[in-house]
Amino acid sequence: TSLPANAGHPGPFRWFPWMRAAEMALTEAEAAAMQPGGESRAKKALEAVQKVRVPGYTCTTSGQALIDEIRIARRIELWGEGFSWFDLKRWNLPMERKAWVAGDPTSGNWSTQMFGENQKMAKKLPTDNAGWVMSIPNSELRYNSVLDISLLPERNDAEAQ
């Protein structure tokens, strides 16, 4: 059978949004923690996720420590689901890839054997770097005469040269 063009994910659940309750609770916690008077709501949303993972968990932090705890919870809970890039960009935090060293539990997650020592992502990428911008592919820039490239941010990658 063929699926309609807007079918999304194939199968019987194709019409359902693919979001987890934990994602929504942590998003609510983050938003509430950043609003004046929203700390208790943020703690309640964070606890809703954490109590399932850590029996007896109670949130005792406040202020920036609460925001930091929510950020860590997002990194752990949503690991591998494609959120970290958007989270770091939203929080205006740098992306850092550190080299992995065998036997060192404090080392990073970047294999220098696989990617080499001097790869771009093996460095700290500050948020004011144009590498944070999702660039229009060069092929599109070359062949789409309607694009006004003077309106685009300057690219700093080698391919743009």
CSV table of C-alpha atoms in Angstrom, one decimal, residues 49-125:
chain,number,residue,atom,x,y,z
A,49,VAL,CA,10.5,13.4,35.6
A,50,GLN,CA,13.2,12.8,38.2
A,51,LYS,CA,11.1,10.9,40.7
A,52,VAL,CA,10.5,8.2,38.0
A,53,ARG,CA,14.3,7.9,37.5
A,54,VAL,CA,15.4,8.5,41.1
A,55,PRO,CA,13.0,7.2,43.7
A,56,GLY,CA,12.6,9.7,46.6
A,57,TYR,CA,14.1,12.6,44.5
A,58,THR,CA,13.2,16.1,45.8
A,59,CYS,CA,14.4,19.2,44.1
A,60,THR,CA,16.2,21.5,46.7
A,61,THR,CA,17.9,23.9,44.4
A,62,SER,CA,16.8,27.4,43.4
A,63,GLY,CA,17.9,30.3,41.2
A,64,GLN,CA,20.7,29.5,38.8
A,65,ALA,CA,21.4,26.2,40.5
A,66,LEU,CA,17.8,25.1,39.6
A,67,ILE,CA,18.3,26.1,36.0
A,68,ASP,CA,21.6,24.2,35.9
A,69,GLU,CA,20.0,21.2,37.4
A,70,ILE,CA,17.2,21.3,34.7
A,71,ARG,CA,19.9,21.6,32.0
A,72,ILE,CA,21.7,18.5,33.3
A,73,ALA,CA,18.4,16.7,33.5
A,74,ARG,CA,17.7,17.6,29.8
A,75,ARG,CA,21.2,16.4,28.7
A,76,ILE,CA,20.7,13.0,30.5
A,77,GLU,CA,17.0,12.4,29.7
A,78,LEU,CA,17.1,13.6,26.0
A,79,TRP,CA,20.6,12.2,25.2
A,80,GLY,CA,20.8,11.1,21.6
A,81,GLU,CA,17.5,12.6,20.6
A,82,GLY,CA,18.9,15.7,18.8
A,83,PHE,CA,18.2,18.4,21.5
A,84,SER,CA,21.7,19.3,22.6
A,85,TRP,CA,22.5,21.6,19.6
A,86,PHE,CA,19.3,23.6,20.1
A,87,ASP,CA,19.7,23.7,23.9
A,88,LEU,CA,23.2,25.0,23.7
A,89,LYS,CA,22.2,27.6,21.1
A,90,ARG,CA,19.2,28.7,23.2
A,91,TRP,CA,21.2,28.9,26.4
A,92,ASN,CA,24.1,30.7,24.6
A,93,LEU,CA,26.6,28.2,25.8
A,94,PRO,CA,29.6,27.0,23.7
A,95,MET,CA,29.7,23.5,22.2
A,96,GLU,CA,32.8,21.7,23.3
A,97,ARG,CA,34.1,18.4,22.1
A,98,LYS,CA,37.0,17.0,24.1
A,99,ALA,CA,39.2,14.1,23.1
A,100,TRP,CA,38.3,10.7,24.5
A,101,VAL,CA,41.2,9.0,26.4
A,102,ALA,CA,41.0,5.3,27.2
A,103,GLY,CA,40.7,4.6,30.9
A,104,ASP,CA,40.0,8.3,31.8
A,105,PRO,CA,36.4,8.7,33.0
A,106,THR,CA,36.8,12.5,32.9
A,107,SER,CA,37.7,12.6,29.2
A,108,GLY,CA,35.4,13.7,26.4
A,109,ASN,CA,33.5,12.0,23.7
A,110,TRP,CA,35.6,12.8,20.6
A,111,SER,CA,37.7,10.0,19.1
A,112,THR,CA,40.9,11.5,17.8
A,113,GLN,CA,41.8,8.2,16.2
A,114,MET,CA,38.7,8.3,14.1
A,115,PHE,CA,38.5,12.0,13.4
A,116,GLY,CA,42.0,13.4,14.0
A,117,GLU,CA,43.3,15.9,16.5
A,118,ASN,CA,42.6,19.0,14.5
A,119,GLN,CA,39.0,18.5,13.4
A,120,LYS,CA,36.8,21.6,13.7
A,121,MET,CA,34.3,20.0,16.2
A,122,ALA,CA,37.1,18.9,18.5
A,123,LYS,CA,37.4,22.5,19.7
A,124,LYS,CA,35.2,24.7,21.7
A,125,LEU,CA,32.8,26.5,19.4
